Coordinates of C-alpha atoms in Angstrom, one line a residue:
M1 CA -2.8 -37.3 -70.1
N2 CA -1.3 -34.7 -67.2
R3 CA -1.1 -36.7 -64.0
R4 CA -3.3 -35.2 -61.8
D5 CA -5.3 -37.2 -64.8
F6 CA -4.1 -39.8 -64.2
L7 CA -4.6 -40.1 -60.7
I8 CA -7.8 -38.9 -61.0
R9 CA -8.7 -42.0 -63.8
G10 CA -6.6 -45.1 -62.2
S11 CA -7.3 -47.8 -59.5
L12 CA -5.8 -47.2 -56.4
L13 CA -3.3 -50.4 -57.5
G14 CA -3.0 -48.5 -60.8
L15 CA -2.3 -45.4 -58.4
A16 CA 0.7 -47.8 -56.9
G17 CA 3.3 -46.3 -60.3
V18 CA 3.4 -42.2 -59.5
L19 CA 2.4 -42.3 -55.9
P20 CA 5.7 -41.9 -53.0
L21 CA 7.3 -45.3 -52.4
S22 CA 5.8 -45.8 -49.1
Y23 CA 2.1 -45.2 -49.7
S24 CA 3.2 -47.1 -53.2
R25 CA 3.4 -49.9 -50.6
L26 CA 0.9 -50.0 -48.8
L27 CA -2.0 -50.0 -51.6
S28 CA -0.2 -53.0 -53.2
A29 CA 0.6 -55.0 -50.3
A30 CA -3.0 -56.3 -50.5
E31 CA -6.8 -55.8 -51.7
P32 CA -8.6 -52.8 -50.4
Q33 CA -10.1 -52.6 -47.0
S34 CA -13.9 -52.1 -46.8
L35 CA -14.8 -49.0 -45.0
P36 CA -15.3 -49.1 -41.4
I37 CA -19.0 -48.5 -40.0
P38 CA -19.2 -47.3 -37.1
P39 CA -22.1 -48.3 -35.1
L40 CA -25.0 -46.2 -34.6
L41 CA -25.4 -46.5 -31.0
T42 CA -29.0 -44.8 -29.9
P43 CA -30.7 -43.5 -26.9
D44 CA -32.5 -46.8 -24.6
A45 CA -35.9 -46.2 -23.0
A46 CA -34.4 -43.4 -20.3
G47 CA -32.3 -41.7 -22.2
N48 CA -29.5 -43.3 -20.9
I49 CA -26.6 -43.8 -23.3
A50 CA -23.5 -44.9 -22.2
L51 CA -20.0 -44.3 -23.6
T52 CA -16.4 -46.0 -22.4
A53 CA -13.0 -44.7 -23.1
Q54 CA -10.6 -47.5 -23.5
P55 CA -7.3 -48.7 -24.9
G56 CA -7.0 -50.8 -27.7
V57 CA -5.4 -52.6 -30.6
T58 CA -5.0 -51.6 -34.0
A59 CA -3.3 -53.1 -37.1
W60 CA -1.4 -50.4 -39.1
R61 CA 1.4 -50.9 -42.2
G62 CA 1.7 -54.7 -40.8
K63 CA 1.9 -53.4 -37.4
E64 CA 0.1 -54.2 -34.1
T65 CA -0.2 -50.4 -33.0
L66 CA -2.1 -49.1 -29.2
T67 CA -5.2 -46.7 -29.6
W68 CA -7.4 -45.6 -28.3
G69 CA -11.0 -45.1 -28.7
Y70 CA -14.8 -45.4 -27.8
N71 CA -16.8 -48.6 -26.9
G72 CA -14.0 -50.1 -29.3
A73 CA -10.2 -50.2 -29.6
L74 CA -10.7 -47.1 -31.9
L75 CA -12.8 -43.9 -33.0
G76 CA -16.0 -44.3 -31.6
P77 CA -20.0 -45.5 -32.5
T78 CA -22.3 -42.5 -33.7
L79 CA -24.5 -41.4 -31.3
K80 CA -27.6 -40.2 -33.1
L81 CA -29.9 -38.7 -31.2
R82 CA -33.7 -36.7 -31.9
T83 CA -34.3 -33.0 -31.3
D84 CA -36.6 -32.4 -28.0
E85 CA -35.2 -35.6 -26.8
A86 CA -34.0 -35.8 -23.1
I87 CA -30.5 -37.4 -23.0
Q88 CA -28.1 -38.5 -20.1
L89 CA -24.8 -39.5 -21.3
H90 CA -22.4 -41.8 -19.2
T91 CA -18.8 -42.0 -19.6
L92 CA -16.7 -44.1 -17.9
N93 CA -13.0 -43.5 -18.5
R94 CA -10.5 -47.4 -18.2
L95 CA -7.6 -44.7 -20.2
P96 CA -4.8 -44.3 -18.1
E97 CA -4.6 -40.7 -17.7
T98 CA -7.9 -37.8 -16.9
T99 CA -9.6 -37.1 -19.9
T100 CA -13.4 -35.3 -21.3
V101 CA -15.8 -35.5 -23.8
H102 CA -16.4 -32.4 -25.3
L103 CA -19.7 -32.3 -27.5
H104 CA -18.7 -30.2 -30.0
G105 CA -21.7 -28.5 -31.9
L106 CA -23.4 -29.4 -29.5
E107 CA -26.1 -26.0 -28.3
I108 CA -26.5 -27.1 -24.6
P109 CA -25.4 -26.0 -21.4
G110 CA -22.0 -25.7 -19.9
D111 CA -22.5 -27.9 -17.3
A112 CA -23.5 -30.7 -20.3
D113 CA -20.4 -29.6 -22.6
G114 CA -17.5 -31.5 -21.6
G115 CA -14.8 -28.8 -21.4
P116 CA -11.6 -28.8 -20.5
Q117 CA -13.1 -28.6 -16.4
A118 CA -15.5 -31.5 -16.6
M119 CA -11.9 -33.8 -15.8
I120 CA -13.0 -37.6 -16.0
A121 CA -9.8 -39.3 -13.7
P122 CA -8.7 -43.2 -14.6
G123 CA -12.2 -45.5 -13.4
E124 CA -14.2 -43.0 -12.9
T125 CA -17.9 -42.2 -14.6
L126 CA -19.4 -38.5 -15.4
T127 CA -22.9 -38.0 -16.3
S128 CA -23.9 -35.4 -18.6
R129 CA -27.4 -34.3 -18.8
F130 CA -29.1 -32.3 -21.4
T131 CA -32.4 -32.0 -23.6
L132 CA -31.7 -30.7 -27.3
T133 CA -33.2 -28.5 -29.2
Q134 CA -31.1 -27.6 -32.6
P135 CA -32.5 -28.6 -35.6
A136 CA -30.8 -31.8 -37.0
A137 CA -27.2 -31.6 -37.5
T138 CA -23.9 -33.6 -37.8
C139 CA -21.6 -33.2 -35.0
W140 CA -18.8 -34.5 -33.3
Y141 CA -17.2 -35.6 -29.8
H142 CA -13.9 -35.9 -29.2
P143 CA -11.6 -35.4 -25.3
H144 CA -10.9 -32.0 -24.3
A145 CA -8.8 -32.2 -21.8
H146 CA -6.0 -29.6 -21.7
G147 CA -3.1 -29.9 -22.5
K148 CA -3.8 -33.1 -23.4
T149 CA -6.3 -32.8 -26.8
G150 CA -3.9 -32.8 -29.2
R151 CA -2.0 -36.5 -28.2
Q152 CA -5.6 -37.9 -27.1
V153 CA -7.5 -37.1 -30.6
A154 CA -4.1 -38.7 -31.6
M155 CA -4.4 -42.0 -30.4
G156 CA -8.0 -42.0 -31.5
L157 CA -10.6 -40.4 -29.4
A158 CA -12.8 -39.1 -31.6
G159 CA -17.0 -40.7 -33.1
L160 CA -20.1 -38.7 -34.9
I161 CA -23.4 -37.4 -33.5
L162 CA -25.9 -37.3 -35.9
I163 CA -29.6 -35.3 -34.3
D164 CA -32.4 -35.9 -36.2
D165 CA -35.4 -33.7 -37.2
E166 CA -38.9 -34.5 -38.1
E167 CA -38.4 -32.1 -41.1
S168 CA -35.9 -33.5 -42.2
A169 CA -36.8 -36.8 -41.7
R170 CA -39.5 -36.0 -44.8
W171 CA -36.8 -34.9 -47.3
P172 CA -36.4 -38.1 -49.7
L173 CA -32.1 -37.7 -48.6
P174 CA -30.7 -40.8 -48.5
T175 CA -30.8 -42.2 -44.8
R176 CA -29.7 -45.9 -45.1
W177 CA -27.0 -45.5 -42.4
G178 CA -23.4 -46.9 -43.5
V179 CA -25.2 -48.2 -47.0
N180 CA -25.8 -44.8 -48.6
D181 CA -25.2 -42.5 -45.6
I182 CA -21.5 -42.7 -45.1
P183 CA -20.3 -42.2 -42.5
V184 CA -16.2 -40.0 -43.6
V185 CA -14.2 -39.3 -41.1
L186 CA -10.4 -38.4 -42.2
Q187 CA -7.9 -38.3 -40.2
D188 CA -4.1 -38.6 -40.2
K189 CA -1.5 -40.2 -38.4
R190 CA 2.1 -40.6 -37.7
L191 CA 4.2 -43.6 -37.1
D192 CA 7.2 -44.4 -35.2
A193 CA 10.3 -47.6 -36.5
K194 CA 7.5 -49.8 -33.8
G195 CA 4.2 -49.0 -35.0
Q196 CA 3.5 -46.6 -32.3
I197 CA 1.4 -43.2 -32.7
D198 CA 4.4 -40.8 -32.5
Y199 CA 2.6 -38.0 -30.9
R200 CA 5.2 -35.1 -29.7
L201 CA 4.0 -30.8 -28.5
D202 CA 7.6 -29.7 -29.4
E203 CA 8.0 -26.3 -30.7
M204 CA 6.9 -28.0 -34.6
S205 CA 4.5 -28.8 -33.5
A206 CA 3.3 -26.1 -31.2
A207 CA 3.5 -24.3 -34.4
V208 CA 2.6 -25.8 -37.3
G209 CA 0.8 -28.5 -35.1
W210 CA 1.1 -32.5 -35.8
F211 CA 0.5 -34.6 -38.7
G212 CA 1.2 -37.4 -40.1
D213 CA 2.2 -39.1 -43.4
L214 CA -0.4 -42.5 -42.7
P215 CA -4.1 -41.0 -44.4
L216 CA -7.2 -42.6 -42.5
V217 CA -10.8 -42.7 -43.0
N218 CA -12.6 -44.5 -40.5
G219 CA -9.6 -45.9 -39.4
A220 CA -8.8 -47.2 -42.6
L221 CA -6.3 -46.8 -45.7
A222 CA -7.8 -45.9 -48.7
P223 CA -10.9 -48.3 -48.3
R224 CA -13.4 -48.6 -50.0
H225 CA -17.0 -48.9 -50.0
V226 CA -19.5 -50.5 -51.8
A227 CA -22.8 -48.1 -52.9
P228 CA -26.5 -48.7 -54.2
R229 CA -26.6 -46.6 -57.8
G230 CA -27.9 -43.2 -57.4
W231 CA -27.5 -40.3 -54.5
V232 CA -25.4 -41.2 -51.8
R233 CA -25.0 -38.5 -48.6
L234 CA -21.1 -38.7 -47.1
R235 CA -20.8 -36.8 -43.9
V236 CA -17.2 -35.4 -44.1
L237 CA -16.0 -34.5 -40.6
N238 CA -12.2 -33.4 -40.8
G239 CA -10.9 -35.5 -37.3
C240 CA -7.1 -34.8 -38.3
N241 CA -5.1 -32.9 -35.7
A242 CA -4.2 -30.0 -37.6
R243 CA -4.3 -30.1 -41.3
S244 CA -6.7 -28.2 -43.2
L245 CA -8.3 -31.4 -46.1
R246 CA -9.0 -29.6 -50.0
L247 CA -11.7 -32.7 -51.6
A248 CA -13.2 -33.4 -54.8
L249 CA -14.0 -36.4 -56.8
G250 CA -12.2 -37.8 -60.1
G251 CA -12.9 -36.7 -63.3
N252 CA -13.4 -33.5 -61.9
Q253 CA -17.4 -34.5 -60.8
P254 CA -19.1 -32.5 -58.9
F255 CA -20.8 -32.6 -56.2
Y256 CA -23.1 -31.3 -53.7
V257 CA -22.9 -29.6 -50.6
I258 CA -26.6 -29.9 -48.5
A259 CA -24.9 -28.8 -45.3
S260 CA -22.3 -27.1 -43.0
D261 CA -21.5 -28.0 -38.8
G262 CA -24.5 -26.5 -37.5
G263 CA -27.1 -27.8 -40.0
F264 CA -28.9 -27.7 -43.3
L265 CA -27.9 -25.2 -45.4
P266 CA -30.8 -23.3 -47.5
E267 CA -30.7 -25.4 -51.4
P268 CA -27.6 -27.7 -52.3
V269 CA -24.6 -26.3 -53.1
K270 CA -22.3 -27.2 -56.3
L271 CA -18.7 -27.4 -56.1
T272 CA -15.5 -29.8 -57.2
E273 CA -13.2 -28.5 -54.6
L274 CA -14.6 -28.4 -51.0
E275 CA -11.6 -27.4 -48.3
V276 CA -12.2 -28.2 -44.8
L277 CA -11.0 -27.3 -42.3
M278 CA -10.1 -29.2 -38.6
G279 CA -12.2 -30.2 -36.7
E280 CA -15.3 -29.5 -39.1
R281 CA -18.3 -30.6 -40.6
F282 CA -19.9 -30.9 -44.1
E283 CA -22.6 -33.5 -45.5
V284 CA -21.9 -33.9 -49.4
M285 CA -24.9 -35.3 -51.8
V286 CA -22.8 -37.1 -54.3
E287 CA -23.9 -39.1 -57.6
L288 CA -23.1 -42.8 -57.9
K289 CA -24.1 -44.4 -61.7
D290 CA -22.1 -47.0 -63.2
K291 CA -18.5 -46.3 -62.6
A292 CA -16.4 -46.2 -59.4
I293 CA -15.8 -43.1 -58.1
E294 CA -12.5 -41.4 -56.3
L295 CA -12.3 -39.1 -53.2
L296 CA -9.3 -37.3 -53.1
A297 CA -7.6 -35.4 -51.4
L298 CA -5.4 -32.5 -53.4
P299 CA -2.6 -30.7 -52.5
V300 CA -3.3 -27.2 -49.7
T301 CA -0.4 -24.7 -49.1
Q302 CA -0.8 -24.3 -45.5
M303 CA 2.7 -25.3 -43.8
G304 CA 3.8 -28.8 -43.2
M305 CA 1.0 -29.7 -45.0
A306 CA 2.3 -30.2 -48.6
L307 CA 4.4 -33.1 -47.4
P308 CA 4.3 -36.3 -49.4
P309 CA 1.7 -38.6 -49.3
F310 CA -0.3 -34.9 -49.7
D311 CA 1.7 -33.5 -51.9
Q312 CA -0.3 -34.1 -54.9
P313 CA -4.0 -35.5 -55.7
L314 CA -3.9 -38.8 -53.2
P315 CA -6.7 -41.1 -52.8
L316 CA -8.9 -41.5 -50.1
L317 CA -11.7 -43.5 -50.8
T318 CA -13.6 -45.8 -53.7
L319 CA -17.8 -45.6 -54.2
A320 CA -18.4 -48.6 -56.4
P321 CA -21.5 -49.1 -57.1
S322 CA -23.3 -51.9 -56.1
A323 CA -26.2 -53.4 -58.5
L324 CA -29.0 -52.7 -56.3
T325 CA -30.6 -49.1 -56.8
L326 CA -32.4 -46.9 -53.3
A327 CA -34.7 -44.5 -54.3
A328 CA -32.9 -40.5 -52.8
S329 CA -32.7 -37.4 -54.9
L330 CA -31.8 -34.6 -54.6
P331 CA -33.8 -31.5 -53.3
D332 CA -33.7 -28.1 -54.8
R333 CA -34.8 -26.6 -51.5
L334 CA -33.7 -27.9 -48.0
R335 CA -33.6 -25.3 -44.6
S336 CA -34.6 -22.1 -45.2
L337 CA -32.2 -19.4 -43.2
P338 CA -32.9 -16.3 -41.4
S339 CA -31.8 -12.8 -43.1
L340 CA -28.7 -11.3 -41.8
P341 CA -29.7 -8.3 -39.3
S342 CA -29.2 -5.2 -40.2
N343 CA -28.3 -3.8 -36.8
S344 CA -25.7 -5.9 -35.0
D345 CA -23.6 -2.8 -35.1
S346 CA -25.8 -1.8 -32.1
W347 CA -24.7 -5.3 -30.6
T348 CA -22.2 -6.2 -28.3
R349 CA -19.0 -6.5 -29.5
R350 CA -15.7 -8.2 -28.8
H351 CA -13.0 -8.5 -30.2
F352 CA -10.0 -11.2 -30.2
Q353 CA -6.2 -11.1 -31.5
L354 CA -4.9 -14.3 -32.2
A355 CA -0.9 -15.0 -31.4
M356 CA 1.9 -16.8 -31.6
D357 CA 4.6 -15.9 -29.2
P358 CA 7.4 -14.5 -32.0
D359 CA 10.1 -16.8 -30.4
L360 CA 8.6 -19.8 -31.2
D361 CA 6.6 -18.9 -34.2
R362 CA 10.3 -18.5 -35.7
I363 CA 12.0 -21.8 -33.7
G364 CA 9.5 -23.7 -34.8
M365 CA 10.2 -22.5 -38.7
Q366 CA 14.2 -23.6 -38.2
R367 CA 12.3 -26.7 -36.8
L368 CA 10.5 -27.4 -39.6
M369 CA 12.8 -26.6 -42.6
E370 CA 15.4 -28.6 -40.9
T371 CA 13.6 -31.8 -40.3
Y372 CA 11.3 -30.8 -43.8
G373 CA 13.5 -28.6 -45.9
Q374 CA 11.7 -26.3 -47.9
K375 CA 9.2 -27.9 -49.3
A376 CA 7.6 -28.0 -45.8
M377 CA 6.6 -24.4 -46.1
G378 CA 3.8 -24.9 -48.5
S379 CA 3.8 -23.9 -52.4
G380 CA 5.0 -20.4 -53.0
M381 CA 6.4 -19.5 -49.4
S382 CA 9.7 -19.3 -47.9
M383 CA 11.2 -19.2 -43.8
E384 CA 11.5 -15.7 -45.1
M385 CA 7.8 -15.0 -46.7
H386 CA 6.9 -15.7 -43.0
T387 CA 8.8 -14.2 -40.8
A388 CA 8.3 -11.3 -42.6
G389 CA 4.8 -11.1 -40.7
N390 CA 6.3 -9.8 -37.3
P391 CA 9.2 -7.7 -39.2
D392 CA 9.6 -6.7 -35.1
P393 CA 13.7 -7.8 -34.7
H394 CA 13.5 -6.9 -30.8
A395 CA 10.7 -10.0 -30.4
M396 CA 13.6 -12.6 -32.0
H397 CA 15.6 -13.2 -28.7
K398 CA 16.6 -16.8 -27.8
M399 CA 13.2 -19.5 -27.1
E400 CA 15.2 -20.1 -23.5
G401 CA 13.9 -16.7 -22.7
M402 CA 10.5 -18.1 -22.3
K403 CA 11.3 -21.1 -20.0
G404 CA 11.1 -18.3 -17.2
M405 CA 7.6 -18.0 -17.6
P406 CA 5.3 -18.6 -14.6
E407 CA 3.2 -22.1 -15.8
M408 CA -0.2 -21.7 -16.5
K409 CA -2.3 -22.0 -13.1
G410 CA -5.1 -24.8 -12.7
M411 CA -2.4 -27.4 -15.2
D412 CA -0.9 -30.3 -13.6
H413 CA 2.7 -29.9 -15.3
G414 CA 3.3 -33.6 -13.7
A415 CA 1.2 -35.9 -15.5
M416 CA 1.7 -33.9 -18.9
G417 CA 3.8 -36.6 -19.5
M418 CA 3.6 -38.0 -23.5
S419 CA 3.6 -41.4 -24.0
H420 CA 4.8 -41.9 -28.0
G421 CA 3.8 -45.4 -27.7
A422 CA 5.0 -48.7 -25.8
G423 CA 8.3 -48.9 -25.2
S424 CA 9.3 -45.1 -26.0
G425 CA 10.0 -42.0 -23.4
K426 CA 8.4 -39.0 -22.3
Q427 CA 8.1 -35.2 -23.4
G428 CA 6.8 -32.7 -20.8
L429 CA 4.4 -30.5 -21.7
G430 CA 7.1 -27.6 -21.1
E431 CA 6.5 -24.0 -19.5
G432 CA 7.2 -22.1 -22.3
L433 CA 5.3 -23.9 -25.0
S434 CA 2.4 -24.2 -22.8
M435 CA 2.0 -20.7 -22.6
A436 CA 3.0 -19.8 -26.6
N437 CA -0.4 -19.5 -28.0
R438 CA -2.6 -17.3 -27.2
I439 CA -5.8 -14.4 -27.2
N440 CA -5.2 -11.3 -26.9
G441 CA -2.0 -11.6 -24.9
Q442 CA -3.4 -14.4 -22.5
A443 CA -2.6 -17.9 -22.5
F444 CA -5.6 -20.0 -21.1
E445 CA -6.1 -20.3 -17.8
M446 CA -8.0 -22.9 -16.5
G447 CA -11.0 -21.7 -13.9
V448 CA -10.5 -18.1 -14.8
P449 CA -13.3 -16.5 -17.3
A450 CA -12.5 -13.9 -19.9
F451 CA -16.0 -12.1 -19.7
D452 CA -19.6 -13.5 -19.4
A453 CA -22.2 -13.4 -21.6
K454 CA -26.0 -12.9 -21.6
L455 CA -28.1 -15.4 -22.3
G456 CA -30.3 -14.8 -25.4
Q457 CA -28.2 -11.4 -25.9
P458 CA -26.8 -11.1 -29.7
E459 CA -23.2 -10.1 -29.6
R460 CA -20.5 -9.4 -32.9
W461 CA -17.1 -10.5 -32.4
T462 CA -14.2 -10.5 -34.2
I463 CA -11.7 -12.6 -34.2
S464 CA -8.4 -11.6 -36.2
G465 CA -4.7 -13.3 -37.2
K466 CA -3.6 -10.2 -38.2
G467 CA 0.1 -10.2 -38.8
D468 CA 0.2 -13.9 -37.9
M469 CA 0.1 -15.8 -40.4
M470 CA -0.9 -18.8 -40.2
L471 CA -4.9 -21.0 -39.8
H472 CA -6.4 -20.6 -37.1
P473 CA -9.8 -22.4 -37.6
F474 CA -12.0 -20.6 -34.7
H475 CA -14.7 -22.4 -32.7
I476 CA -16.4 -21.3 -30.5
H477 CA -18.8 -23.5 -27.3
G478 CA -22.0 -23.3 -27.1
A479 CA -23.8 -21.8 -30.2
R480 CA -24.1 -21.9 -33.6
F481 CA -22.6 -18.7 -35.7
R482 CA -23.7 -17.1 -38.7
I483 CA -20.1 -15.7 -40.6
L484 CA -20.0 -12.0 -41.3
K485 CA -17.1 -12.0 -42.5
E486 CA -15.0 -14.8 -43.2
N487 CA -10.7 -14.3 -43.6
G488 CA -11.5 -10.8 -44.5
Q489 CA -13.9 -12.3 -47.4
A490 CA -18.1 -12.8 -47.2
P491 CA -17.9 -16.3 -46.7
L492 CA -18.8 -18.8 -49.5
P493 CA -22.2 -19.6 -50.2
H494 CA -21.7 -23.5 -48.7
R495 CA -19.9 -21.5 -45.5
A496 CA -22.8 -18.9 -45.3
G497 CA -25.1 -21.3 -43.4
W498 CA -24.7 -22.3 -39.3
K499 CA -21.3 -22.9 -38.2
D500 CA -19.0 -23.4 -35.0
I501 CA -15.9 -23.1 -37.0
V502 CA -14.5 -20.4 -38.9
R503 CA -11.2 -19.2 -41.1
V504 CA -8.9 -17.1 -39.2
E505 CA -6.3 -16.4 -41.5
G506 CA -3.9 -13.2 -41.1
G507 CA -6.8 -11.5 -41.7
E508 CA -10.3 -11.1 -39.7
S509 CA -13.6 -12.9 -39.4
E510 CA -16.4 -11.7 -38.1
V511 CA -19.9 -13.8 -36.9
L512 CA -22.7 -13.1 -34.9
I513 CA -23.5 -15.5 -32.1
Q514 CA -25.8 -15.7 -29.3
F515 CA -25.7 -18.1 -26.1
D516 CA -29.2 -19.6 -25.2
H517 CA -27.8 -21.5 -22.2
P518 CA -25.7 -20.5 -19.2
A519 CA -22.2 -21.8 -18.3
P520 CA -21.0 -21.5 -14.6
K521 CA -17.4 -20.6 -14.2
E522 CA -16.7 -24.3 -13.5
R523 CA -18.1 -25.1 -16.3
A524 CA -17.4 -22.7 -18.6
Y525 CA -17.7 -22.3 -22.3
M526 CA -14.1 -21.8 -24.8
A527 CA -13.5 -21.1 -27.7
H528 CA -10.4 -21.4 -29.5
C529 CA -8.2 -22.4 -31.8
H530 CA -9.2 -25.8 -33.0
L531 CA -5.5 -26.7 -34.7
L532 CA -5.1 -28.6 -31.2
E533 CA -2.2 -27.8 -30.7
H534 CA -2.8 -24.5 -30.8
E535 CA -5.1 -24.9 -28.5
D536 CA -3.1 -27.1 -26.2
T537 CA -0.5 -25.0 -25.6
G538 CA -2.9 -21.5 -24.9
M539 CA -4.9 -20.4 -27.3
M540 CA -8.7 -21.1 -25.9
L541 CA -10.0 -18.7 -23.8
S542 CA -13.2 -19.3 -21.6
F543 CA -16.8 -17.6 -20.1
T544 CA -19.7 -17.9 -18.7
V545 CA -23.5 -16.9 -19.5
S546 CA -25.5 -16.1 -17.3

């Protein structure tokens, strides 16, 4: 039996002997925690929903950690909405700093989208009004305060959104929330010696992102969920700041993807491994029989993300069968997709070049190597291979040269201090870092839209990462899209449906998109890398729709 087979077949406690020591101690310290299930929050008779962003305390590794959540200490309730439903979302900010709430994946006007311009000051309430017109999907909500998104998500602010419609309600899918319809919010955290969230926005994290060694599912370490025998539905969200995830089931058991970011696929797609990029959602059907099943995170090649405990198959969640059996099944057919148009060459074309400042690229990689060694570069990659992607020797001048760059207009750099937990100091964002990641050579500038799209007019976008070897999950606000080409290749079947994130990693991706809601300059839509530290340091643009 090789190590992977042993990991797959073992129980959580049995796995402790082959996992890294710190993780082994966590697993063996106590019986596995039950999977926390975020409560459902539905609109009242008038369509009102109330959220409060607030501080709280969460226990991890035997210590009390300051965290942030919506209507609680960590994460938030799951908003359950219906197509054609009119909503008034009231968000009260009880945090010590300004925040926003972006409704990621919802096709709604810019006034309600919750981008970085929709700021909510401490003690204030923002009301967003919208009517859903899109079909059933699993979406989510999270902060989008520019320069602070990564830290605020790391502190715990995130929650799921479920959209139901009449057609999907008739299908025999699992629908018992928290029983056989199971939220799986995947994140990683890093804690300091005092047990506080150790968030840093510096040269290393601005280059590769902020990542940790504490894997969490719905805020719990390696939890266990007892579910009825039969088909169970996992609503998977990669809520990590910067870590892509490659998921599998123990024993190489197959599973079926039935939906992606923007809704249901035409038919289930059978897989044994599923890569989930930051911000992506997939709905997965798993058949639970007589034995428990482990959901595993397999190692990835992404830079910085191959460090323990993520350097080997890592148990995230145990699904254990109960004596109960619920009637649910896997449909042969789901939702039909329109054929991709043949005339998209004549549509409005837009090109977006993603790039990191070569100084940040070089110094960020140096910091990564100095801190973690060669293993941090990912499987089969050296620093020389990475820097070979930018052969221009004149670009390799000192980082200090960036410090003379002007501040981004509209950003309150004085408020950008980053508290790393109780008793810790602050770390400013810095002028150079704030403009170190760019689209078409420009860092994000608040209130300066890059272009205006027209309502109802289809467009063809090319997003390029050529010359940049970093992973960029590219997200577009306000609409779903179809992928023509993903990083130079045809999209895989489970990625060929409606999406709002596309992979860009050293190649070009093309998407077809149409905006059906307005977005004025004051509440423009965003398009950006969903590696949050790239977004926070400039790899974002705004655009209007009129």
